[in-house]
PDB file of C-alpha atoms in Angstrom:
ATOM      1  CA  ILE P 265      55.662 -50.510 -75.944  1.00  0.00           C
ATOM      2  CA  VAL P 266      56.232 -48.721 -72.655  1.00  0.00           C
ATOM      3  CA  MET P 267      58.920 -50.161 -70.425  1.00  0.00           C
ATOM      4  CA  GLN P 268      57.974 -50.115 -66.767  1.00  0.00           C
ATOM      5  CA  LYS P 269      60.646 -49.641 -64.162  1.00  0.00           C
ATOM      6  CA  ARG P 270      61.058 -52.631 -61.892  1.00  0.00           C
ATOM      7  CA  LYS P 271      60.554 -51.857 -58.224  1.00  0.00           C
ATOM      8  CA  ARG P 272      63.657 -52.347 -56.158  1.00  0.00           C
ATOM      9  CA  LEU P 273      63.142 -54.618 -53.168  1.00  0.00           C
ATOM     10  CA  PRO P 274      64.188 -53.180 -49.810  1.00  0.00           C
ATOM     11  CA  ALA P 275      67.065 -54.883 -48.011  1.00  0.00           C
ATOM     12  CA  LEU P 276      64.992 -54.811 -44.790  1.00  0.00           C
ATOM     13  CA  PHE P 277      61.209 -55.132 -44.452  1.00  0.00           C
ATOM     14  CA  GLN P 278      58.659 -55.350 -41.627  1.00  0.00           C
ATOM     15  CA  ASP P 279      56.819 -58.636 -41.232  1.00  0.00           C
ATOM     16  CA  ASP P 280      53.211 -59.079 -40.035  1.00  0.00           C
ATOM     17  CA  GLN P 281      54.218 -58.645 -36.367  1.00  0.00           C
ATOM     18  CA  GLY P 282      56.113 -55.399 -37.121  1.00  0.00           C
ATOM     19  CA  ILE P 283      59.558 -56.993 -36.728  1.00  0.00           C
ATOM     20  CA  TRP P 284      62.236 -55.979 -39.217  1.00  0.00           C
ATOM     21  CA  GLN P 285      63.588 -58.862 -41.324  1.00  0.00           C
ATOM     22  CA  PHE P 286      66.178 -59.209 -44.096  1.00  0.00           C
ATOM     23  CA  ASN P 287      65.545 -59.794 -47.787  1.00  0.00           C
ATOM     24  CA  PHE P 288      68.168 -62.338 -48.806  1.00  0.00           C
ATOM     25  CA  ALA P 289      69.835 -62.469 -52.212  1.00  0.00           C
ATOM     26  CA  ARG P 290      69.969 -65.755 -54.102  1.00  0.00           C
ATOM     27  CA  ASN P 291      73.100 -67.329 -55.534  1.00  0.00           C
ATOM     28  CA  LYS P 292      75.429 -64.913 -53.799  1.00  0.00           C
ATOM     29  CA  SER P 293      79.076 -65.725 -53.238  1.00  0.00           C
ATOM     30  CA  PRO P 294      79.566 -67.615 -49.939  1.00  0.00           C
ATOM     31  CA  ASN P 295      82.174 -65.119 -48.770  1.00  0.00           C
ATOM     32  CA  LEU P 296      79.757 -62.153 -48.937  1.00  0.00           C
ATOM     33  CA  CYS P 297      76.909 -61.073 -46.679  1.00  0.00           C
ATOM     34  CA  LYS P 298      73.733 -62.660 -48.042  1.00  0.00           C
ATOM     35  CA  VAL P 299      71.501 -59.587 -47.448  1.00  0.00           C
ATOM     36  CA  LEU P 300      70.158 -58.069 -50.642  1.00  0.00           C
ATOM     37  CA  TYR P 301      72.397 -55.246 -52.052  1.00  0.00           C
ATOM     38  CA  CYS P 302      75.091 -55.744 -49.388  1.00  0.00           C
ATOM     39  CA  SER P 303      78.610 -56.528 -50.578  1.00  0.00           C
ATOM     40  CA  ASN P 304      80.405 -56.667 -47.223  1.00  0.00           C
ATOM     41  CA  PRO P 305      82.383 -59.803 -46.357  1.00  0.00           C
ATOM     42  CA  SER P 306      80.411 -62.262 -44.276  1.00  0.00           C
ATOM     43  CA  PRO P 307      81.703 -62.919 -40.744  1.00  0.00           C
ATOM     44  CA  HIS P 308      82.341 -66.631 -41.314  1.00  0.00           C
ATOM     45  CA  PHE P 309      84.618 -65.858 -44.276  1.00  0.00           C
ATOM     46  CA  ARG P 310      86.800 -63.514 -42.198  1.00  0.00           C
ATOM     47  CA  THR P 311      87.070 -65.801 -39.176  1.00  0.00           C
ATOM     48  CA  GLY P 312      87.304 -69.085 -41.032  1.00  0.00           C
ATOM     49  CA  GLY P 313      84.359 -70.470 -39.047  1.00  0.00           C
ATOM     50  CA  VAL P 314      80.957 -71.596 -40.243  1.00  0.00           C
ATOM     51  CA  ASP P 315      78.102 -69.140 -39.770  1.00  0.00           C
ATOM     52  CA  ARG P 316      74.778 -70.267 -41.193  1.00  0.00           C
ATOM     53  CA  ASN P 317      73.369 -66.748 -41.177  1.00  0.00           C
ATOM     54  CA  ARG P 318      76.187 -65.207 -43.248  1.00  0.00           C
ATOM     55  CA  VAL P 319      75.026 -61.685 -42.336  1.00  0.00           C
ATOM     56  CA  CYS P 320      77.654 -58.969 -41.842  1.00  0.00           C
ATOM     57  CA  ASN P 321      77.808 -56.963 -38.615  1.00  0.00           C
ATOM     58  CA  LYS P 322      76.628 -53.774 -40.367  1.00  0.00           C
ATOM     59  CA  CYS P 323      73.391 -55.417 -41.542  1.00  0.00           C
ATOM     60  CA  ARG P 324      72.921 -57.231 -38.220  1.00  0.00           C
ATOM     61  CA  SER P 325      73.287 -54.004 -36.179  1.00  0.00           C
ATOM     62  CA  ARG P 326      71.048 -52.067 -38.609  1.00  0.00           C
ATOM     63  CA  ARG P 327      68.268 -54.624 -38.042  1.00  0.00           C
ATOM     64  CA  TRP P 328      68.828 -54.506 -34.245  1.00  0.00           C
ATOM     65  CA  ARG P 329      68.510 -50.675 -34.225  1.00  0.00           C
ATOM     66  CA  LEU P 330      65.263 -50.865 -36.208  1.00  0.00           C
ATOM     67  CA  ASN P 331      63.817 -53.499 -33.876  1.00  0.00           C
ATOM     68  CA  ASN P 332      65.010 -51.717 -30.672  1.00  0.00           C
ATOM     69  CA  PRO P 333      64.825 -47.957 -31.411  1.00  0.00           C
ATOM     70  CA  MET P 334      64.490 -46.794 -27.790  1.00  0.00           C
ATOM     71  CA  ARG P 335      67.370 -48.924 -26.523  1.00  0.00           C
ATOM     72  CA  ALA P 336      69.491 -47.738 -29.473  1.00  0.00           C
ATOM     73  CA  SER P 337      68.756 -44.066 -28.635  1.00  0.00           C
ATOM     74  CA  TRP P 338      69.658 -44.662 -24.992  1.00  0.00           C
ATOM     75  CA  GLY P 339      72.893 -46.342 -26.069  1.00  0.00           C
ATOM     76  CA  TRP P 340      73.852 -43.481 -28.418  1.00  0.00           C
ATOM     77  CA  LEU P 341      73.153 -40.946 -25.660  1.00  0.00           C
ATOM     78  CA  GLN P 342      75.364 -42.953 -23.309  1.00  0.00           C
ATOM     79  CA  ILE P 343      78.191 -43.155 -25.886  1.00  0.00           C
ATOM     80  CA  SER P 344      77.921 -39.423 -26.609  1.00  0.00           C
ATOM     81  CA  ALA P 345      78.142 -38.594 -22.902  1.00  0.00           C
ATOM     82  CA  LYS P 346      81.183 -40.834 -22.491  1.00  0.00           C
ATOM     83  CA  LYS P 347      82.969 -39.157 -25.448  1.00  0.00           C
ATOM     84  CA  ARG P 348      82.342 -35.736 -23.906  1.00  0.00           C
ATOM     85  CA  ARG P 349      83.325 -36.991 -20.419  1.00  0.00           C
ATOM     86  CA  ILE P 350      79.893 -36.236 -18.973  1.00  0.00           C
ATOM     87  CA  GLU P 351      78.570 -38.341 -16.124  1.00  0.00           C
ATOM     88  CA  PHE P 352      75.755 -40.685 -17.191  1.00  0.00           C
ATOM     89  CA  ARG P 353      73.569 -42.028 -14.361  1.00  0.00           C
ATOM     90  CA  LEU P 354      70.401 -42.778 -16.316  1.00  0.00           C
ATOM     91  CA  SER P 355      69.169 -46.365 -16.462  1.00  0.00           C
ATOM     92  CA  TYR P 356      67.333 -47.644 -19.503  1.00  0.00           C
ATOM     93  CA  ASP P 357      64.063 -47.851 -17.538  1.00  0.00           C
ATOM     94  CA  GLU P 358      64.393 -44.210 -16.413  1.00  0.00           C
ATOM     95  CA  PHE P 359      65.161 -43.165 -20.007  1.00  0.00           C
ATOM     96  CA  ALA P 360      62.163 -45.115 -21.330  1.00  0.00           C
ATOM     97  CA  ALA P 361      59.835 -43.563 -18.735  1.00  0.00           C
ATOM     98  CA  PHE P 362      61.097 -40.051 -19.562  1.00  0.00           C
ATOM     99  CA  VAL P 363      60.901 -40.487 -23.330  1.00  0.00           C
ATOM    100  CA  SER P 364      57.483 -42.182 -23.324  1.00  0.00           C
ATOM    101  CA  THR P 365      55.868 -39.002 -21.953  1.00  0.00           C
ATOM    102  CA  THR P 366      57.099 -37.014 -24.987  1.00  0.00           C
ATOM    103  CA  ARG P 367      57.176 -37.392 -28.768  1.00  0.00           C
ATOM    104  CA  TYR P 368      60.971 -37.696 -28.773  1.00  0.00           C
ATOM    105  CA  MET P 369      61.139 -41.100 -30.481  1.00  0.00           C
ATOM    106  CA  GLU P 370      58.878 -39.971 -33.332  1.00  0.00           C
ATOM    107  CA  GLU P 371      60.458 -36.530 -33.857  1.00  0.00           C
ATOM    108  CA  LYS P 372      64.174 -37.034 -33.151  1.00  0.00           C
ATOM    109  CA  GLY P 373      66.613 -36.211 -35.917  1.00  0.00           C
ATOM    110  CA  ARG P 374      69.365 -33.860 -37.080  1.00  0.00           C
ATOM    111  CA  THR P 375      67.556 -30.806 -38.449  1.00  0.00           C
ATOM    112  CA  GLY P 376      66.699 -27.665 -36.465  1.00  0.00           C
ATOM    113  CA  ASN P 377      63.059 -28.508 -35.728  1.00  0.00           C
ATOM    114  CA  CYS P 378      63.763 -32.089 -34.573  1.00  0.00           C
ATOM    115  CA  LEU P 379      63.814 -32.980 -30.885  1.00  0.00           C
ATOM    116  CA  SER P 380      66.907 -33.617 -28.783  1.00  0.00           C
ATOM    117  CA  ILE P 381      67.601 -34.413 -25.125  1.00  0.00           C
ATOM    118  CA  ASP P 382      69.184 -31.576 -23.174  1.00  0.00           C
ATOM    119  CA  ARG P 383      70.554 -31.308 -19.651  1.00  0.00           C
ATOM    120  CA  ILE P 384      68.824 -28.534 -17.674  1.00  0.00           C
ATOM    121  CA  ASP P 385      71.924 -27.861 -15.563  1.00  0.00           C
ATOM    122  CA  ASN P 386      75.030 -28.382 -17.680  1.00  0.00           C
ATOM    123  CA  THR P 387      77.253 -28.737 -14.608  1.00  0.00           C
ATOM    124  CA  ARG P 388      75.448 -31.985 -13.758  1.00  0.00           C
ATOM    125  CA  GLY P 389      75.395 -35.140 -15.866  1.00  0.00           C
ATOM    126  CA  TYR P 390      72.605 -37.149 -17.472  1.00  0.00           C
ATOM    127  CA  GLU P 391      70.482 -38.102 -14.490  1.00  0.00           C
ATOM    128  CA  PRO P 392      66.767 -38.207 -13.662  1.00  0.00           C
ATOM    129  CA  GLY P 393      65.412 -34.715 -13.021  1.00  0.00           C
ATOM    130  CA  ASN P 394      68.110 -32.997 -15.089  1.00  0.00           C
ATOM    131  CA  LEU P 395      66.709 -33.756 -18.542  1.00  0.00           C
ATOM    132  CA  GLN P 396      64.424 -31.847 -20.867  1.00  0.00           C
ATOM    133  CA  ILE P 397      63.335 -32.186 -24.487  1.00  0.00           C
ATOM    134  CA  LEU P 398      64.226 -29.253 -26.757  1.00  0.00           C
ATOM    135  CA  THR P 399      64.371 -28.750 -30.484  1.00  0.00           C
ATOM    136  CA  ILE P 400      67.892 -28.713 -31.851  1.00  0.00           C
ATOM    137  CA  SER P 401      67.540 -24.981 -32.647  1.00  0.00           C
ATOM    138  CA  GLU P 402      66.553 -24.206 -29.037  1.00  0.00           C
ATOM    139  CA  ASN P 403      69.432 -26.340 -27.779  1.00  0.00           C
ATOM    140  CA  VAL P 404      71.961 -24.412 -29.925  1.00  0.00           C
ATOM    141  CA  VAL P 405      70.640 -21.081 -28.583  1.00  0.00           C
ATOM    142  CA  LYS P 406      70.895 -22.403 -25.006  1.00  0.00           C
ATOM    143  CA  GLN P 407      74.444 -23.622 -25.647  1.00  0.00           C
ATOM    144  CA  ARG P 408      75.479 -20.190 -26.949  1.00  0.00           C
ATOM    145  CA  GLU P 409      73.960 -18.484 -23.905  1.00  0.00           C
ATOM    146  CA  ASP P 410      75.714 -20.869 -21.486  1.00  0.00           C
ATOM    147  CA  THR P 411      79.144 -20.608 -23.142  1.00  0.00           C
ATOM    148  CA  PRO P 412      81.312 -17.981 -21.407  1.00  0.00           C
ATOM    149  CA  ARG P 413      82.640 -15.324 -23.771  1.00  0.00           C
ATOM    150  CA  LYS P 414      86.300 -14.394 -23.759  1.00  0.00           C
ATOM    151  CA  PRO P 415      86.659 -10.632 -23.160  1.00  0.00           C
ATOM    152  CA  PRO P 416      88.493  -8.738 -25.905  1.00  0.00           C
ATOM    153  CA  GLU P 417      92.180  -8.144 -25.312  1.00  0.00           C
ATOM    154  CA  PRO P 418      93.101  -4.548 -24.413  1.00  0.00           C
ATOM    155  CA  GLU P 419      94.876  -2.772 -27.213  1.00  0.00           C
ATOM    156  CA  ASP P 420      98.557  -2.107 -26.662  1.00  0.00           C
ATOM    157  CA  ASP P 421      99.833   1.098 -28.223  1.00  0.00           C
ATOM    158  CA  ASN P 422     103.381  -0.290 -28.375  1.00  0.00           C
ATOM    159  CA  CYS P 423     102.386  -3.354 -30.414  1.00  0.00           C
ATOM    160  CA  PRO P 424     103.729  -3.166 -34.001  1.00  0.00           C
ATOM    161  CA  PHE P 425     100.907  -5.334 -35.386  1.00  0.00           C
TER     162      PHE P 425
END
């Protein structure tokens, strides 16, 4: 007798309309998130209120990012600019129009051949007309070229070190 491995159900799945939905676990403790494989505390348990959904914020935001990938990318770009204290004057509609002319949404990622959004002039912020799509490798090369190099210190003959 050959034992077949049971397929593991995904925690999130796409329905017929292409919208991401949760797979819910049965008979789960009422103080835990009811999404399959999630063991985070449910929001109603922490606040003492009653929440019929009983879905933790992590699962809720994961589903939102899957259902709104372009708005999520725009939001992450905005957060990244704020952390680096770079001016961000790009509305969501301008971002969507810029990105829809490229394959950025399909090919974005973290490896060297994935696409990223770069500012043409690094002295200006994220604004229409100052954006371009580069691979991450090209962006790293551009960053190294734009970074000013510190000249070597002149050697002092009197220095004991």
